[in-house]
Tab-separated table of C-alpha atoms in Angstrom:
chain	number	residue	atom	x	y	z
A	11	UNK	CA	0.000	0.000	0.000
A	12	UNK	CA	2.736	2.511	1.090
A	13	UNK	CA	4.356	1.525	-2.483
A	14	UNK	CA	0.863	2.682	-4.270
A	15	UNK	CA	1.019	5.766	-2.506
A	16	UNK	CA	4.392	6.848	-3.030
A	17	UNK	CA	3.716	6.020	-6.701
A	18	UNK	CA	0.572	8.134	-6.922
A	19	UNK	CA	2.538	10.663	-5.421
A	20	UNK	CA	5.735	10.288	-7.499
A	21	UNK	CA	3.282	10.337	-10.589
A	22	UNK	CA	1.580	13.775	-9.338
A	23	UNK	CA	4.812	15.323	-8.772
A	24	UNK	CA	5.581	14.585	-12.415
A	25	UNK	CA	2.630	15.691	-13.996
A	26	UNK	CA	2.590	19.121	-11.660
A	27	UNK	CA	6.498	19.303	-13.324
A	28	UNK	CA	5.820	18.589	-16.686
A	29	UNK	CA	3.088	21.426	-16.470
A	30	UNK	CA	5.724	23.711	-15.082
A	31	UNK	CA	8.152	22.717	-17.652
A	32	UNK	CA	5.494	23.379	-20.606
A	33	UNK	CA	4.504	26.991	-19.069
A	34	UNK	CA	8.565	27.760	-18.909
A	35	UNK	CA	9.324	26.412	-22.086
A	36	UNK	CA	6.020	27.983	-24.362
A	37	UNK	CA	8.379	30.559	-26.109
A	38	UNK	CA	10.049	28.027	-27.249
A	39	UNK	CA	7.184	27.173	-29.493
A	40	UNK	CA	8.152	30.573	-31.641
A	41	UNK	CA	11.666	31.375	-31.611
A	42	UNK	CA	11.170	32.664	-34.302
A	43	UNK	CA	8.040	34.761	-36.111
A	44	UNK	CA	5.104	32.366	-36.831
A	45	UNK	CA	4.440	32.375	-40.778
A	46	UNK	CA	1.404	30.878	-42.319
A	47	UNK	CA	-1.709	31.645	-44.186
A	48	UNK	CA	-5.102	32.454	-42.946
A	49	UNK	CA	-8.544	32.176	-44.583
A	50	UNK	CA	-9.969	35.158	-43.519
A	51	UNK	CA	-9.121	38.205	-45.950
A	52	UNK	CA	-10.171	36.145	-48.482
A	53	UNK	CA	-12.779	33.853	-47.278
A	54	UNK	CA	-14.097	35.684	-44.433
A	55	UNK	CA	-16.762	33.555	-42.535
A	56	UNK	CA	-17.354	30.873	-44.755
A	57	UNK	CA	-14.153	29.179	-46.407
A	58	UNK	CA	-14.612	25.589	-46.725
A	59	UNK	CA	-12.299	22.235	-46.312
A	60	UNK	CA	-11.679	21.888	-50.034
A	61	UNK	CA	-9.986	25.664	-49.986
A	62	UNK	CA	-8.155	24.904	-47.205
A	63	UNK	CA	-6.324	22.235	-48.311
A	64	UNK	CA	-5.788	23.425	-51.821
A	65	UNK	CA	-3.805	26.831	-49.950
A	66	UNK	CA	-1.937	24.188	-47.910
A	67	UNK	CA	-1.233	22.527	-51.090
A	68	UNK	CA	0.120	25.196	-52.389
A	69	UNK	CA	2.306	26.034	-49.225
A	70	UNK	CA	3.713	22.836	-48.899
A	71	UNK	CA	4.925	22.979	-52.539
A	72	UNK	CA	6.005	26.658	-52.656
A	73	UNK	CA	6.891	28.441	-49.510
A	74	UNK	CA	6.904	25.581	-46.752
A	75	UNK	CA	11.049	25.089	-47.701
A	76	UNK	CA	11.293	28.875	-46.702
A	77	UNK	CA	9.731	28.685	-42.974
A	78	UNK	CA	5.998	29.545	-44.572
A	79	UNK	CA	4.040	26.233	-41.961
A	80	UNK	CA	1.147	27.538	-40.435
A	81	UNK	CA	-2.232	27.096	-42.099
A	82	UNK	CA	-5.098	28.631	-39.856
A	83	UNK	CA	-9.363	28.475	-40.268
A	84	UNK	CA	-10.166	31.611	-39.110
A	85	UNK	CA	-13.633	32.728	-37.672
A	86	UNK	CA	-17.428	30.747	-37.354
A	87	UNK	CA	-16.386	27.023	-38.995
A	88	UNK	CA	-19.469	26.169	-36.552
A	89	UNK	CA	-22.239	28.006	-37.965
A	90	UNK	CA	-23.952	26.178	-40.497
A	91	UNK	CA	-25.883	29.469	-41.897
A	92	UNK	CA	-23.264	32.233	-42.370
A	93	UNK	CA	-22.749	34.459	-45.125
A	94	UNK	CA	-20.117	36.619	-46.835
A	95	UNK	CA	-19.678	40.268	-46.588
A	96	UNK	CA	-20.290	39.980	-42.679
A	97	UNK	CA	-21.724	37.545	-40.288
A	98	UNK	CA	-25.454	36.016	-39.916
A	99	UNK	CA	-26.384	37.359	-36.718
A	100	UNK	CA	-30.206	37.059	-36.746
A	101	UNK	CA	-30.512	33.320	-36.852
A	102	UNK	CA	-27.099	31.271	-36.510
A	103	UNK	CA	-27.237	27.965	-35.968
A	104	UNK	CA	-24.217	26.580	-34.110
A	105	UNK	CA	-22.812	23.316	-34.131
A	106	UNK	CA	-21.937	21.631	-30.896
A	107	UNK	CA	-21.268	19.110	-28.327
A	108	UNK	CA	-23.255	18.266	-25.465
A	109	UNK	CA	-19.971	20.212	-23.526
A	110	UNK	CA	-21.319	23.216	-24.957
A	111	UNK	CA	-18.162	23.273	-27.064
A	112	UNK	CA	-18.421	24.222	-30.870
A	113	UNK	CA	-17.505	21.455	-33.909
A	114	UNK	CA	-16.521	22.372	-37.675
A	115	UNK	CA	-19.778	22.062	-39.441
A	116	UNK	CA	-19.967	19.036	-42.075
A	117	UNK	CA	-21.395	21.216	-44.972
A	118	UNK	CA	-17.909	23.170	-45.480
A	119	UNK	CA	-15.771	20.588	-43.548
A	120	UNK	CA	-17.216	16.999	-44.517
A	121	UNK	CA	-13.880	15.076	-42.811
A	122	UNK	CA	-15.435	16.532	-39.616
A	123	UNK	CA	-18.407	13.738	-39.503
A	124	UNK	CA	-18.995	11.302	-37.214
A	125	UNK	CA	-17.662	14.155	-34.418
A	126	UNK	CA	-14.169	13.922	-35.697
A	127	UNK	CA	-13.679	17.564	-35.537
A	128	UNK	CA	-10.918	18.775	-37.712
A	129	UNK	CA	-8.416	16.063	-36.558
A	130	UNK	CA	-8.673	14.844	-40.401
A	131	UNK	CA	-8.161	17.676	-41.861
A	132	UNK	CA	-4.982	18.597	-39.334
A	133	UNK	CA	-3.715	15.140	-40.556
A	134	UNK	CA	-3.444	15.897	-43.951
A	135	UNK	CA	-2.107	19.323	-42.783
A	136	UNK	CA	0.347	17.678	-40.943
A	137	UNK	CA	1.133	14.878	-43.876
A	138	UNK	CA	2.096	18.285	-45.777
A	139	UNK	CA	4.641	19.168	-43.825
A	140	UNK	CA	2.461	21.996	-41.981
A	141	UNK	CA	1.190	23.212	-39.040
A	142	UNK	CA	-2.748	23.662	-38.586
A	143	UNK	CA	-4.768	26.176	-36.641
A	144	UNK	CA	-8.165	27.941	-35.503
A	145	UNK	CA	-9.950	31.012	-35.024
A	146	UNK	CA	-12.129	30.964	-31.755
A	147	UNK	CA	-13.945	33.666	-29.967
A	148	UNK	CA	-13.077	34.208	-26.476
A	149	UNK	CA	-15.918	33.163	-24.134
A	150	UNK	CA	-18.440	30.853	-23.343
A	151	UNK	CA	-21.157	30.148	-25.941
A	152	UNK	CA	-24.561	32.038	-25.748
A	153	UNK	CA	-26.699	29.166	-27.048
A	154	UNK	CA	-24.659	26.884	-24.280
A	155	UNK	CA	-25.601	29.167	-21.756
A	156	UNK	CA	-29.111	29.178	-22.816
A	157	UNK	CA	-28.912	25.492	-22.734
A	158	UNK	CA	-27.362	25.273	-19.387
A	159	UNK	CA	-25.005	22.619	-20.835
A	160	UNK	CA	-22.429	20.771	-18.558
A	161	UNK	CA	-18.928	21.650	-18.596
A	162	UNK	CA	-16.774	18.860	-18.842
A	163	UNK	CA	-14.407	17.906	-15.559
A	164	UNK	CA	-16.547	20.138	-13.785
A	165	UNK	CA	-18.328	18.373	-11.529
A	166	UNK	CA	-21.830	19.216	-12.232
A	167	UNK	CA	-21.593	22.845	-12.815
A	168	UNK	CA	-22.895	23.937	-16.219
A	169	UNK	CA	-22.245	27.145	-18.847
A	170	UNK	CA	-25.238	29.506	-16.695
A	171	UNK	CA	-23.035	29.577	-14.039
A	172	UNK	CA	-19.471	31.084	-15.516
A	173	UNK	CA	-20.228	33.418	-17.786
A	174	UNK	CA	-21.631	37.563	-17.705
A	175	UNK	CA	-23.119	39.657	-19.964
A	176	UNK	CA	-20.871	42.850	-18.971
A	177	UNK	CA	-18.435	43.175	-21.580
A	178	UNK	CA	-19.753	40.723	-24.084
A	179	UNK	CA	-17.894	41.273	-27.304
A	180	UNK	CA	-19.681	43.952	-29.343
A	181	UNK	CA	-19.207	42.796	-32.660
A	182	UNK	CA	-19.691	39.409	-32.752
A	183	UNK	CA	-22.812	38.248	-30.306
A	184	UNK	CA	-21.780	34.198	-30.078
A	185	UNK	CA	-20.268	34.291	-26.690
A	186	UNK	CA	-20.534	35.431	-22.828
A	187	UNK	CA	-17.507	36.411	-21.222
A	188	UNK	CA	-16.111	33.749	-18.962
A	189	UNK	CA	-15.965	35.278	-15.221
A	190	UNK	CA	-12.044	34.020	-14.592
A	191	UNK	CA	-12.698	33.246	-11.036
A	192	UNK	CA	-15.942	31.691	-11.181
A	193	UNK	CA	-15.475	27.474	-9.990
A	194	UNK	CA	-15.998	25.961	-13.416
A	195	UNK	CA	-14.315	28.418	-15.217
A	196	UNK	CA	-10.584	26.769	-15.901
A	197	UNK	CA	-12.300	23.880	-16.447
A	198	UNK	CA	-14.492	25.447	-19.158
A	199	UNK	CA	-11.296	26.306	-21.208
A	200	UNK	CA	-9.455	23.200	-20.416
A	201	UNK	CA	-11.882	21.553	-21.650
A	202	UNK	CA	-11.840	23.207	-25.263
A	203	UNK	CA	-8.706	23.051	-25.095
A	204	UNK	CA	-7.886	19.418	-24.434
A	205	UNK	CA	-10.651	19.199	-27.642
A	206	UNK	CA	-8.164	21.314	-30.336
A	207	UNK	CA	-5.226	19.382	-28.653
A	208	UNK	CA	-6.522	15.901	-29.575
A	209	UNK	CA	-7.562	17.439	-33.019
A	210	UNK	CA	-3.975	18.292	-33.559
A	211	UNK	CA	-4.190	22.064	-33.561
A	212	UNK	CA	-0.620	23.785	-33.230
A	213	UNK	CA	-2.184	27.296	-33.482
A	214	UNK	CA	-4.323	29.377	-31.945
A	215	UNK	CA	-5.789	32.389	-32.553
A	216	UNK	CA	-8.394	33.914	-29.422
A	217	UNK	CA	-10.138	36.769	-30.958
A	218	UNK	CA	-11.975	40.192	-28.759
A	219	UNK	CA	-9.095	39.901	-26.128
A	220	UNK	CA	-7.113	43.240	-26.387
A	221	UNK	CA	-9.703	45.912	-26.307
A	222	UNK	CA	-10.571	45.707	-23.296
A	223	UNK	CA	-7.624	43.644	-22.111
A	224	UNK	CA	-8.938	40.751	-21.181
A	225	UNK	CA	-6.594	39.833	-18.523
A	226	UNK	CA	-8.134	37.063	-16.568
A	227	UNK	CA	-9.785	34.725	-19.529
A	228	UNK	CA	-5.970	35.560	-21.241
A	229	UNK	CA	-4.858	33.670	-18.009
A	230	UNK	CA	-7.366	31.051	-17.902
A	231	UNK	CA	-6.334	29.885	-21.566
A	232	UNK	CA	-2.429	30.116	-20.976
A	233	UNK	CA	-3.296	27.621	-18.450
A	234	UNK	CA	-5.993	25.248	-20.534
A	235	UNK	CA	-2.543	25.298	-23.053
A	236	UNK	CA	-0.074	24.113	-21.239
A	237	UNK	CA	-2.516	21.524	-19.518
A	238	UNK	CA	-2.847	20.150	-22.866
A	239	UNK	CA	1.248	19.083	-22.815
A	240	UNK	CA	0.620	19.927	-27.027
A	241	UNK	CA	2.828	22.916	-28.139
A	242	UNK	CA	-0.075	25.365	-29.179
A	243	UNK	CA	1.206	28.945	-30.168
A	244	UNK	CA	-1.179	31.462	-28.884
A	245	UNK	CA	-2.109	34.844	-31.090
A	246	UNK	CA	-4.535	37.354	-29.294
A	247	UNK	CA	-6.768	39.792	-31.095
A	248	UNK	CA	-7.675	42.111	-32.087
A	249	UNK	CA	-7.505	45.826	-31.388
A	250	UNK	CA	-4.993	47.478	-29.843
A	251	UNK	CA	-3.798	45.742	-26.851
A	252	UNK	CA	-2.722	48.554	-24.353
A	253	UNK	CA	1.298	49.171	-24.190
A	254	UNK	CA	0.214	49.076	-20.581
A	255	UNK	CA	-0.291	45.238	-20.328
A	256	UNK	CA	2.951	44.518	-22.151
A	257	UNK	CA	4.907	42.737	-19.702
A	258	UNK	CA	1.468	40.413	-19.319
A	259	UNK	CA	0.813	39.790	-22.591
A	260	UNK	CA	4.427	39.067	-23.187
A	261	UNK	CA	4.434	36.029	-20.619
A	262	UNK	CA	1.087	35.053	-21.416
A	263	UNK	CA	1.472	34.368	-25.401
A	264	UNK	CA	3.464	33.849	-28.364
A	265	UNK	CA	1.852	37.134	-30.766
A	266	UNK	CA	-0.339	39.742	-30.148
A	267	UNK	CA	-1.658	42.159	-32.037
A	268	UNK	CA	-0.915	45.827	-32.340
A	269	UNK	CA	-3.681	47.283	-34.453
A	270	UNK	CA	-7.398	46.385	-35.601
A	271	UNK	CA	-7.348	44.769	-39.251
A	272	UNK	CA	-5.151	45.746	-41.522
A	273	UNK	CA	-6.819	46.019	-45.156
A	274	UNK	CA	-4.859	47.017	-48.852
A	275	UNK	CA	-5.346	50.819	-47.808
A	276	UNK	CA	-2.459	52.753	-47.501
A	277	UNK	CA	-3.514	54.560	-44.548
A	278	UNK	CA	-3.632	51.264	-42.412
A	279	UNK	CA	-0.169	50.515	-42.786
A	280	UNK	CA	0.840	54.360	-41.694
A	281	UNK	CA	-1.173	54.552	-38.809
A	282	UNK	CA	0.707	50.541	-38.138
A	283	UNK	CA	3.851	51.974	-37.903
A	284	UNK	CA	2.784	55.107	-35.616
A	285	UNK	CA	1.259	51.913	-33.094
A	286	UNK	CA	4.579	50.088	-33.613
A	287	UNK	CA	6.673	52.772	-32.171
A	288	UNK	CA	5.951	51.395	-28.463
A	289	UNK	CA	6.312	47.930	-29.654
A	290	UNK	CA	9.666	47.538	-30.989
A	291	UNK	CA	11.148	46.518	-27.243
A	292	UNK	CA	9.007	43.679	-26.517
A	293	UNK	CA	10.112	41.730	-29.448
A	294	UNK	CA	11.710	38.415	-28.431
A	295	UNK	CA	12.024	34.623	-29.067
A	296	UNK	CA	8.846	33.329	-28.432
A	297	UNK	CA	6.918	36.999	-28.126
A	298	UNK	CA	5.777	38.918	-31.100
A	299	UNK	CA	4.332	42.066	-31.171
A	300	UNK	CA	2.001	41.322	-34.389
A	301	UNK	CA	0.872	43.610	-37.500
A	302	UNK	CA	-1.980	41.797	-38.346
A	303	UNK	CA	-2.502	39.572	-41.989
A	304	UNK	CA	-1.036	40.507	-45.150
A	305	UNK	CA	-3.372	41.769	-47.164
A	306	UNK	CA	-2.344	41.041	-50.492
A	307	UNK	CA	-2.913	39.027	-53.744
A	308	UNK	CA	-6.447	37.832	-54.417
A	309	UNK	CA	-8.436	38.765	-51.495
A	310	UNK	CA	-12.497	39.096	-50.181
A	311	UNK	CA	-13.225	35.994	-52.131
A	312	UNK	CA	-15.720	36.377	-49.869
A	313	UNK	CA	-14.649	38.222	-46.844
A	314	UNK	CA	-15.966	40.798	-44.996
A	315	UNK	CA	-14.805	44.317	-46.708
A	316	UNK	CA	-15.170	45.166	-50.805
A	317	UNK	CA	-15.748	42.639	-53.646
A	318	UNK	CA	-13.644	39.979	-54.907
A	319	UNK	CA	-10.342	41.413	-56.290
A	320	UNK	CA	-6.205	41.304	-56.534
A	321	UNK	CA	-5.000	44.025	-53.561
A	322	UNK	CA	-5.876	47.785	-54.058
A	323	UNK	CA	-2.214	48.522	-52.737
A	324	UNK	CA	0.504	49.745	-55.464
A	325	UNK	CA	3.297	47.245	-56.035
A	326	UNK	CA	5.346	50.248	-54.296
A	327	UNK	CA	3.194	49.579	-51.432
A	328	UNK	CA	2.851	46.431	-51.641
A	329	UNK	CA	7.057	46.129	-51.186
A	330	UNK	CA	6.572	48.777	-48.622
A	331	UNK	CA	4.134	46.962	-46.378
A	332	UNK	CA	5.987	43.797	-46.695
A	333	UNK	CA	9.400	45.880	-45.894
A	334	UNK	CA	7.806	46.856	-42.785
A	335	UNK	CA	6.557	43.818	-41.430
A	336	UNK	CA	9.413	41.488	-42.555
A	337	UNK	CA	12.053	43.808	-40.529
A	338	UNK	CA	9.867	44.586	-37.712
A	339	UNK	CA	9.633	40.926	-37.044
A	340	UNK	CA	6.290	40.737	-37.195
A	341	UNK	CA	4.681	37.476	-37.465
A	342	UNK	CA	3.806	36.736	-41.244
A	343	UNK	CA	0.368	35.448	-41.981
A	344	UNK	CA	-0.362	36.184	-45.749
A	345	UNK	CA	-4.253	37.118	-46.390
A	346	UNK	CA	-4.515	36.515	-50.244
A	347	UNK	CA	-6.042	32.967	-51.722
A	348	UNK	CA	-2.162	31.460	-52.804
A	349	UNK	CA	-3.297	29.593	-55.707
A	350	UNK	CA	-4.419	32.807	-56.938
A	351	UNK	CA	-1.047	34.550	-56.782
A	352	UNK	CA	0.664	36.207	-59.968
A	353	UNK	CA	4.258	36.126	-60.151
A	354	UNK	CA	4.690	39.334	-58.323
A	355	UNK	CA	2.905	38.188	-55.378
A	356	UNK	CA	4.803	35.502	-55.397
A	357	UNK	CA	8.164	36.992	-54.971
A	358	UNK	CA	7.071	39.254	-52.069
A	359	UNK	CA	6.619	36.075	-50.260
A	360	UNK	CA	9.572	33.954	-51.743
A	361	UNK	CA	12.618	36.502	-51.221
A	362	UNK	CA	15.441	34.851	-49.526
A	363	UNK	CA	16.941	37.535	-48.684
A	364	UNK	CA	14.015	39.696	-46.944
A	365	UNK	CA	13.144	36.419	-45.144
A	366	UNK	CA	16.433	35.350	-43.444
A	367	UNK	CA	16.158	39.716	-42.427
A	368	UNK	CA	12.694	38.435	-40.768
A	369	UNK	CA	14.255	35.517	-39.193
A	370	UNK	CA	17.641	36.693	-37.864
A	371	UNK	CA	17.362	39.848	-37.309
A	372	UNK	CA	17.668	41.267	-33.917
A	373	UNK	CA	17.889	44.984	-31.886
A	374	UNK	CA	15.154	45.985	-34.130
A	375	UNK	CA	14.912	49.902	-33.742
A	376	UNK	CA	13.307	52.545	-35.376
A	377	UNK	CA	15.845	55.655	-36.069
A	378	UNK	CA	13.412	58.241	-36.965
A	379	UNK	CA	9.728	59.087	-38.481
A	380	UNK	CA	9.405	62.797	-39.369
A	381	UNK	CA	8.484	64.525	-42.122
A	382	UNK	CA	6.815	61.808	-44.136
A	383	UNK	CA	10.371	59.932	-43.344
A	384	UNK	CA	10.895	57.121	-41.600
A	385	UNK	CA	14.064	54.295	-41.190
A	386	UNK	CA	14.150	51.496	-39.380
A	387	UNK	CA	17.163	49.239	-38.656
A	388	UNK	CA	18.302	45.740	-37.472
A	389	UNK	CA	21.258	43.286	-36.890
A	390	UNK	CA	21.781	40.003	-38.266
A	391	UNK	CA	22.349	37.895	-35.165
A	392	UNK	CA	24.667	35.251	-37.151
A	393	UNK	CA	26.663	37.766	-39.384
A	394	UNK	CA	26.557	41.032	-37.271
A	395	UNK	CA	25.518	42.884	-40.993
A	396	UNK	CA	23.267	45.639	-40.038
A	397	UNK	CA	19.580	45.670	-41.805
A	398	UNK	CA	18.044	49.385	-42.847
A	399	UNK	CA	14.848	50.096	-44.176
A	400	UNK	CA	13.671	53.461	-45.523
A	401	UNK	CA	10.305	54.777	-46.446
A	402	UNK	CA	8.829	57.999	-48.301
A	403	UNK	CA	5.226	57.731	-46.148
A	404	UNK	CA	4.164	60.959	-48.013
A	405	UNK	CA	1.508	60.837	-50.329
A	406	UNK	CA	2.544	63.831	-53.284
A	407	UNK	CA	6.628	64.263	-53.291
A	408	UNK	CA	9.661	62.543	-54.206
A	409	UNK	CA	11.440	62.652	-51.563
A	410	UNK	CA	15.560	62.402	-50.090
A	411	UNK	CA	16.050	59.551	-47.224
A	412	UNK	CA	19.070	59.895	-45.329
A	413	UNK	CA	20.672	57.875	-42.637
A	414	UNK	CA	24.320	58.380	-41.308
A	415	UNK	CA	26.270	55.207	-40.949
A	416	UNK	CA	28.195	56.270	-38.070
A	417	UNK	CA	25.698	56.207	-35.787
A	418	UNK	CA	25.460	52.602	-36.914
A	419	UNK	CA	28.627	51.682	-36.376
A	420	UNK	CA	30.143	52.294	-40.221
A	421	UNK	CA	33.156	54.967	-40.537
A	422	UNK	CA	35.213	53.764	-43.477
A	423	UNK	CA	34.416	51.346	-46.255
A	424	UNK	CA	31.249	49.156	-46.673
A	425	UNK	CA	29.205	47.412	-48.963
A	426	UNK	CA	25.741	47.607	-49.655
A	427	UNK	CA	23.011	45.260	-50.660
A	428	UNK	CA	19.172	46.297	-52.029
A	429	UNK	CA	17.751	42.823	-50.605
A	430	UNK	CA	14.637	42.977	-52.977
A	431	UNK	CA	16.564	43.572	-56.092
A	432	UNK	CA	20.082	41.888	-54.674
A	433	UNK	CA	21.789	44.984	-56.094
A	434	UNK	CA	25.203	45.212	-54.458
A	435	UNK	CA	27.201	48.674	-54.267
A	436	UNK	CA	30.554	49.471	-52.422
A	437	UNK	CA	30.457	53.194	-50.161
A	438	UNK	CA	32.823	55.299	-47.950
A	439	UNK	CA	30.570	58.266	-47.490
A	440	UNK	CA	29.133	57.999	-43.876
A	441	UNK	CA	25.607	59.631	-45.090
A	442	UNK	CA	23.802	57.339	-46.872
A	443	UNK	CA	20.988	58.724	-49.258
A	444	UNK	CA	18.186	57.659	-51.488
A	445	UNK	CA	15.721	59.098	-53.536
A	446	UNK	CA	12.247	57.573	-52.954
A	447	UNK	CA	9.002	57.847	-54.631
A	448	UNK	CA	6.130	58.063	-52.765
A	449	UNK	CA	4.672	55.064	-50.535
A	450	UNK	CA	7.929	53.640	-51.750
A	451	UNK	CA	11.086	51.934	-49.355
A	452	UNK	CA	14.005	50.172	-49.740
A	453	UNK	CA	15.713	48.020	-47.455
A	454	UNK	CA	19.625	47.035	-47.428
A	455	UNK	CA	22.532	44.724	-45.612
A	456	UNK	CA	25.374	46.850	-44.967
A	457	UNK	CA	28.679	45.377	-43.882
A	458	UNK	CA	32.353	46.080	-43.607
């Protein structure tokens, strides 16, 4: 008997440390930016299995060799009635468990019969090479509530009794918000959580989090994650999440985002880099400030904003945008339908060069924005070359960018690389100058 008990205990201990261990060890999950495609600038509401896995396809057999791996469903695969351009708000009908927890609906995800969830379709994710994730909602479902359905491992307490109507998301009407420290309420996300888990979901992304800051439910899910013992990354949106919560968000999960949505107007990708300025010091290994999707290519399919249509942005802005995010370190989750891409597209997403910037870069800082100028600048952490992007932001005027090289570390010789183009130059003068067009940048390696 004493044998059995010391066992039981021995076998605690190691559970309670392999929890520990998980928590510890969840920025290990993203040492580097997360990069993947999402459906929702293109499919908003209502993208089915068959797109899906003809975007993975494409990933696995262009992109996936340069750290592209993440394939995400974003919002409502568990309404069976929703519609483009928006959401059906006057008479969803959800799909669900009798845990009150939500399931892909068959008529756009058919491998999800028989209450397999998406574990079939993360299998052939996974048999790609990939990584697969989903879109949830923070909260407790409304129609669960209504229902007063049991929570699972709860011990007879049931959905009426964790959730609150006060800051219910305003948007999107699906969910309560779960009262963190309510008794059922851990268990409420553990148990969705132990659901995506056995699925095989390696990303998730918890929407209506950041404005408010949602501190407590952000807590309750960090925890439901690394019960699970499954490496899940963790993105919260949207909004913008206060600079005020940064160390919590930070040790909490492994992006968050900066901004609301970013769409292919010009204006959106300004107003990201005035946001980013009190961002760039809590990028880290594992912790991503994030600029939202890329919003280029073929987008709004069917999605929420504008008809079906290649990106409104200039190619001048569409380098720009991708400038910015790629040395920023921003995580990289590209909006457009990828089968639809045209050879341009393409090599925004395919430059070696601009990607090993993303992934190695380090002491990301931006020098100055002023006068419709701004400059931004890196270091690779393998080579020591020093990164700089310039932008004209103005709308009307040509414009001079300068930098001087001194105060990065150049007095002497050095050579330059333009990483889009690979254009490679040799200089001595320490200020370093370039004519830009406007909503144009360019971005260079300079070394001794």
């Amino acid at each position: 008997m004493l044998k059995k008990a010391l066992f039981i205990v021995g076998l605690y201990s190691l559970t309670l440390t392999t929890q520990a261990q998980t928590k510890s060890s969840f920025k290990d999950w993203a040492k580097t930016p997360p990069m993947g495609w999402n459906s929702w600038d293109c499919y908003g509401s209502t993208v089915t299995e068959a797109e899906v896995k003809t975007n993975a396809d494409y990933m696995a057999n262009n992109l996936k060799k340069l750290g592209w791996q993440y394939v995400v469903v974003d919002i409502r695969w568990f309404v069976e009635n929703d519609k483009a351009g928006g959401y059906n708000q006057t008479d969803p009908r959800y799909v669900m468990d009798e845990y009150g927890r939500y399931l892909p609906y068959v008529g756009r995800f058919p491998s999800a019969a028989g209450g397999k969830g998406f574990k079939a379709l993360a299998d052939y994710i996974h048999g790609k090479g990939l990584k697969f994730g989903i879109h949830i909602m923070r909260g407790i479902p409304v129609e669960a509530v209504k229902r007063k359905l049991p929570i699972k491992g709860a011990n007879g307490i049931t959905a009426d009794q964790v959730y609150s109507t006060e800051l219910q998301c305003q948007w999107l009407r699906d969910n309560y918000t779960v009262v963190a420290d309510k008794p059922g309420a851990q268990e409420y996300y553990d148990s969705i959580l132990e659901l995506y888990a056995s699925w095989g979901v390696d990303f998730i992304k918890v929407d209506d989090l950041s404005r408010p800051y949602h501190q407590g439910e952000i807590e309750l899910i960090r925890k439901a994650i690394d019960k699970t013992g499954r490496p899940i990354v963790l993105s919260t949106s949207p909004g913008e999440t206060p600079i005020k919560n940064a160390a919590h968000v930070k040790e909490h999960a492994n992006m968050w985002r900066m901004v609301d949505d970013v769409w292919d107007i010009w204006k959106d990708l300004v107003h990201l880099m005035n946001v980013s300025k009190g961002w760039y010091a809590y990028s880290a290994p594992g912790t991503w400030p994030d600029c939202d999707m890329i919003p280029l290519g073929r987008i709004a399919i069917r999605g929420e904003r504008g008809k079906d249509r290649m990106t409104r942005l200039t190619k001048d802005e569409q380098v720009s945008l991708m400038t910015f995010f790629t040395i920023f370190r921003s995580p990289l989750m590209f909006g457009g339908d990828l089968p639809s891409n045209d050879a341009f597209t393409l090599s925004l997403l395919n430059n070696k060069n601009i990607l090993k910037m993303h992934k190695e870069g380090t002491d990301v800082k931006q020098l100055f924005m002023e006068n419709g100028k701004v400059a931004v600048t890196s270091v690779n952490s393998k080579s020591g070359e020093r990164y700089l992007a310039i932008f004209n932001i103005s709308d009307k005027e040509t414009t001079t960018v300068s930098v001087n090289l001194k105060e990065l570390g150049f007095n002497g010789k050095y050579k330059v690389k333009e990483l889009w183009s690979g254009e490679s130059t040799k200089g001595t003068e320490p200020i370093f100058s370039q004519q830009l067009a406007p909503h144009s940048s360019k971005v260079f390696s300079i070394s001794k």
